[in-house]
Short mmCIF file of C-alpha atoms in Angstrom, two decimals:
data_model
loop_
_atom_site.label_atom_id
_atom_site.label_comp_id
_atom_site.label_asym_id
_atom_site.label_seq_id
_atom_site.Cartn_x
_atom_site.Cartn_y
_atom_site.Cartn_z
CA UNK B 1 -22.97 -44.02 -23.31
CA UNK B 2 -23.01 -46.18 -20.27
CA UNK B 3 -25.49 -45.76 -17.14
CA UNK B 4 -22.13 -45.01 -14.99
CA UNK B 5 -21.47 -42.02 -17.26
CA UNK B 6 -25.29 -41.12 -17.36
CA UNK B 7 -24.98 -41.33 -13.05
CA UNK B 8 -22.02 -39.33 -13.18
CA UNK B 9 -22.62 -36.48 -15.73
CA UNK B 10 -26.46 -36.22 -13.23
CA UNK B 11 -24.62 -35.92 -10.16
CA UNK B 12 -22.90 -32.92 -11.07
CA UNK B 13 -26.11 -30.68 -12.65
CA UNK B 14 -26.89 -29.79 -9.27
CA UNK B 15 -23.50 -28.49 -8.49
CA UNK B 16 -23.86 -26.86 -11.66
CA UNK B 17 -26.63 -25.66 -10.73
CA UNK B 18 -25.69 -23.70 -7.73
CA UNK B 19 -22.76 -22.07 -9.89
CA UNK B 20 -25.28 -20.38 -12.07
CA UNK B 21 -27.64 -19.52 -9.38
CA UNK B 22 -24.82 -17.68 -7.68
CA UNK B 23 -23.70 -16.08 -10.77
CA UNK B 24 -27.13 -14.63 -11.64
CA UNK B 25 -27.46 -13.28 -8.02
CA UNK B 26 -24.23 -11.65 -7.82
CA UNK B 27 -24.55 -10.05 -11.22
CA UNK B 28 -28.05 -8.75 -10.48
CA UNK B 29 -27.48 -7.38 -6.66
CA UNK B 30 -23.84 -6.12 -7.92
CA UNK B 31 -25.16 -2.66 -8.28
CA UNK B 32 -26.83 -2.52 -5.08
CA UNK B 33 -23.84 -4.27 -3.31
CA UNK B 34 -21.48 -2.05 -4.84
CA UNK B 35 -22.95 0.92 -4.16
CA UNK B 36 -23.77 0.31 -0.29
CA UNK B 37 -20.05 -0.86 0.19
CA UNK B 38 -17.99 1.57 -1.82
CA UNK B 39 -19.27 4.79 0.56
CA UNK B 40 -18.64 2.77 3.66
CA UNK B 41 -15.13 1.83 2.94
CA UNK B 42 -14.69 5.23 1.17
CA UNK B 43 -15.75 7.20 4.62
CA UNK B 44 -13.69 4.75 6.67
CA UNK B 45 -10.57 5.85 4.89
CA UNK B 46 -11.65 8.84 4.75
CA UNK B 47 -11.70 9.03 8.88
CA UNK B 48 -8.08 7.74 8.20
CA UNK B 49 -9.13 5.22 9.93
CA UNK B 50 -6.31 5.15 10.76
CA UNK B 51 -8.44 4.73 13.92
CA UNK B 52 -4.90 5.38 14.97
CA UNK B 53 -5.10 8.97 13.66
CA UNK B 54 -8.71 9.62 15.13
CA UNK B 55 -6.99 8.71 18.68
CA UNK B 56 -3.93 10.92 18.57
CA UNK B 57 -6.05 13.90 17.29
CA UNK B 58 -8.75 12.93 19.97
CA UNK B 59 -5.57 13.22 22.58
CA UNK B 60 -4.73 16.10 21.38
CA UNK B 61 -8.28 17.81 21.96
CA UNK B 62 -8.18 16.34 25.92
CA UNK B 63 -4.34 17.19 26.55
CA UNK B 64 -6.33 20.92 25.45
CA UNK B 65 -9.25 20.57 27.67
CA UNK B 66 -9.48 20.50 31.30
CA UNK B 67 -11.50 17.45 32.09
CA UNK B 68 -9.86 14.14 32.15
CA UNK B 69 -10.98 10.98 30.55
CA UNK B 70 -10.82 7.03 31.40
CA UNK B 71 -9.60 4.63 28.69
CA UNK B 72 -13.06 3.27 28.75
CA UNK B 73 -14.58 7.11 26.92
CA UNK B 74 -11.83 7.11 24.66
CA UNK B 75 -12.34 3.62 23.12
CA UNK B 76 -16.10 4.22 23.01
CA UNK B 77 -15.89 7.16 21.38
CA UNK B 78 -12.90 6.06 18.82
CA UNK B 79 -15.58 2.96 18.50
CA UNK B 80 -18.35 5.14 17.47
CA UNK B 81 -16.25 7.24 15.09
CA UNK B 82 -15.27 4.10 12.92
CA UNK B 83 -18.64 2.79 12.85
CA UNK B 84 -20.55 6.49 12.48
CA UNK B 85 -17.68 7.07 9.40
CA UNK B 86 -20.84 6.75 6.70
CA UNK B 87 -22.90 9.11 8.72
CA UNK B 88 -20.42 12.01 9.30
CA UNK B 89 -19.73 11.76 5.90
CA UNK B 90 -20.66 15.03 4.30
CA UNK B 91 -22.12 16.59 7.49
CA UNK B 92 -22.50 20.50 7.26
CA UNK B 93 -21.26 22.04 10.79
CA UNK B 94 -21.19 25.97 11.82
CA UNK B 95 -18.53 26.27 14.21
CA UNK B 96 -18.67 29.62 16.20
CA UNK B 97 -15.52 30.41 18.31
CA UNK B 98 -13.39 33.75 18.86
CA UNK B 99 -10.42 31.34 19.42
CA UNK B 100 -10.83 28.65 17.09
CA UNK B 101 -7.25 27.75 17.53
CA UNK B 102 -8.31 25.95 20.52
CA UNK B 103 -10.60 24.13 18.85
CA UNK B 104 -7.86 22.51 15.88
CA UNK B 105 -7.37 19.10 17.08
CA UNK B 106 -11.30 18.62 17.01
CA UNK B 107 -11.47 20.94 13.53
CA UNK B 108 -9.04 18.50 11.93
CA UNK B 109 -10.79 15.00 13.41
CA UNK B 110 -13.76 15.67 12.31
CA UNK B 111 -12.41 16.90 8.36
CA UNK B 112 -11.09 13.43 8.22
CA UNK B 113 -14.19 11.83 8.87
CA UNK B 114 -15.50 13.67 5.99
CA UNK B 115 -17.16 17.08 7.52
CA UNK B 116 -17.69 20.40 6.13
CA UNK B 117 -16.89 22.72 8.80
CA UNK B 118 -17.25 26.49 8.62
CA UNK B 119 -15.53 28.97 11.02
CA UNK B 120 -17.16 32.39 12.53
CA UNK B 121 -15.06 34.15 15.25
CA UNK B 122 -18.46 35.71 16.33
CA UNK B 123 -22.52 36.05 16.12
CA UNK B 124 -22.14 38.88 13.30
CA UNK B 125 -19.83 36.86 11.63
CA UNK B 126 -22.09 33.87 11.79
CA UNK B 127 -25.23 34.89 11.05
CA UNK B 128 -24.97 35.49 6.89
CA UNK B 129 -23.66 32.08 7.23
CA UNK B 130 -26.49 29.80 8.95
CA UNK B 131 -28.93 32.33 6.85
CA UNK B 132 -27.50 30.86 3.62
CA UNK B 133 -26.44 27.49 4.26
CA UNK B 134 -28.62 24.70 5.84
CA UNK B 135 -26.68 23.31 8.63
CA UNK B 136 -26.68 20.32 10.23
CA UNK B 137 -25.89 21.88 13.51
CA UNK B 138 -24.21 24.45 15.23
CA UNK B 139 -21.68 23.97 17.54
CA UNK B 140 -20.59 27.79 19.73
CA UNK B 141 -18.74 28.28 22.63
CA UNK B 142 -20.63 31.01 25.43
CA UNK B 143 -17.83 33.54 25.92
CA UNK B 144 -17.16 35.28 23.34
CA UNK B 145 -15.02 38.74 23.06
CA UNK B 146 -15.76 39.69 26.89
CA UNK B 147 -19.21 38.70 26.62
CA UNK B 148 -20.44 35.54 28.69
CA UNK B 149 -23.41 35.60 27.04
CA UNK B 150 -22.38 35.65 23.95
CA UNK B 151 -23.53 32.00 22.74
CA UNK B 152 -27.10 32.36 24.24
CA UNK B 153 -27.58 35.60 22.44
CA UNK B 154 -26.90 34.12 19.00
CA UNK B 155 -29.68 31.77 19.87
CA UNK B 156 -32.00 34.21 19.46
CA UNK B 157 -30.88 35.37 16.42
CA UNK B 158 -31.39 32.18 14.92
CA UNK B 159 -35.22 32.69 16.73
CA UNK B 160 -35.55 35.92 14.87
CA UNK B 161 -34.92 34.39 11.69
CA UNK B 162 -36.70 30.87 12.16
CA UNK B 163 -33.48 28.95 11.88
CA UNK B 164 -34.40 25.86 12.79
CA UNK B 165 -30.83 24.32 13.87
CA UNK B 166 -29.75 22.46 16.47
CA UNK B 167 -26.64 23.79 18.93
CA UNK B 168 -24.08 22.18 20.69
CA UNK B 169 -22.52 24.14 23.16
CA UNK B 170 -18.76 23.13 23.58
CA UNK B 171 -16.92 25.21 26.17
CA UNK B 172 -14.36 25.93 28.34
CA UNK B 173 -16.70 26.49 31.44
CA UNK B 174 -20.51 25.16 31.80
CA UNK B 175 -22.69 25.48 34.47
CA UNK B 176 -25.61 23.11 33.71
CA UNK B 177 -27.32 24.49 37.19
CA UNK B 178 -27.96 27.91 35.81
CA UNK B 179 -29.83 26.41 32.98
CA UNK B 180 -30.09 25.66 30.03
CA UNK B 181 -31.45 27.28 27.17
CA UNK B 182 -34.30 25.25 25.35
CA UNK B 183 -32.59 25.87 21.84
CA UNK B 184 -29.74 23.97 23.44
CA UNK B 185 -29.49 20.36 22.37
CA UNK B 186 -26.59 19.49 24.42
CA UNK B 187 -23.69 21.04 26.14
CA UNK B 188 -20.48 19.98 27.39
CA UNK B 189 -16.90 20.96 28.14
CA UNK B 190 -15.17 17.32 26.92
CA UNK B 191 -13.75 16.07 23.38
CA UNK B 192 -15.38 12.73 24.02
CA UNK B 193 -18.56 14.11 24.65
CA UNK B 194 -19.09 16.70 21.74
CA UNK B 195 -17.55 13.71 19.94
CA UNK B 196 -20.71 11.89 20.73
CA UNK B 197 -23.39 14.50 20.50
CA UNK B 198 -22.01 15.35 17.09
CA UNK B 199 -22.44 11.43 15.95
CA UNK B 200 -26.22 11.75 17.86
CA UNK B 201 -27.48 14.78 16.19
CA UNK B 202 -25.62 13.37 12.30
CA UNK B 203 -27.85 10.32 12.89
CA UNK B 204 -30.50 12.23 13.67
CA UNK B 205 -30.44 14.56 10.50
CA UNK B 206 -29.95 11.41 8.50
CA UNK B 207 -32.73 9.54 9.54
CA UNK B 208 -34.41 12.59 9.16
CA UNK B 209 -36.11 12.93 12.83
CA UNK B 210 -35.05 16.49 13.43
#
């Protein structure tokens, strides 16, 4: 065989090289890339993401609440769903509302991101609930069935019975200056904002700082 031949069939072993060092990476991290992909793009469609769908639903929960809201909110909070898609993913909510009908457009967002969401029209109805399941949060309204208090006394049911859950209060009227409850993680009469209190406290309970 010639030297030209020898130079040739040299030049290419590194080349060669790099093939089979790529190879042998891929096929040992293919596991571990697999399985930190698949759940992302799973929870992505899973939010329909249809990013599209996440905004019309989000309209739909401010065309039913009183407070208006720039473009800027919206695409912050349609940013944060798309990236927090992983996170909600699974997320166990107790939603407490007498009219829970007013609450559908936010009900059916948060489903397609991949939430369990239970209903209970009041603090009876709740309570068997947040005793047997562990929660990620709790999200009530105050009003409930003539009584204005109604949300603040369920708190401390969930004292009586060492619940240790944190509550979102979403409702139709809020007056921070009278208060607020110390069981109270946030509260707030806008879509946009229980949008992002729900992506806070998920984070939260994954990282597991609660």
């Amino acid at each position: 065989m010639s030297d030209a031949m020898w130079i040739k069939i040299i030049g290419t072993i590194p080349a060669v090289l790099w093939v089979a060092f790529a190879a042998t990476v891929y096929f040992t991290l293919r596991g571990t890339i697999i399985q930190r992909l698949v759940p992302r793009l799973t929870a992505l469609r899973a939010l329909g993401v249809e990013v599209e769908l996440a905004g019309e639903l989000l309209d739909r929960a401010q065309d039913e609440s009183r407070p208006g809201v720039t473009a800027t909110a919206r695409r912050m909070a349609l940013g944060r769903l798309e990236h927090a898609a992983e996170v909600l993913q699974g997320g166990k909510v107790l939603w407490v509302d007498d009219h829970p009908e007013g609450n559908a457009a936010l009900l059916e967002l948060f489903r397609a991101a991949g939430m369990h969401i239970d209903i209970a029209l009041s603090t009876e109805e709740a309570t068997p609930c947040f005793r047997r399941t562990p929660y990620d949060m709790i999200i009530s309204d105050l009003d409930r069935e003539g009584d204005p208090q109604a949300g603040i006394t369920m708190l401390r049911v969930l004292e009586r019975y060492r619940i240790d859950v944190p509550v979102l209060i979403y409702a139709g009227r809020f007056d921070p200056e009278r208060g607020v409850d110390r069981r109270i993680f946030a509260a707030t009469t806008a879509p946009v904002e229980l949008v992002h209190y729900v992506i806070d406290l998920m984070e939260r309970s994954r990282l597991g700082s609660l």
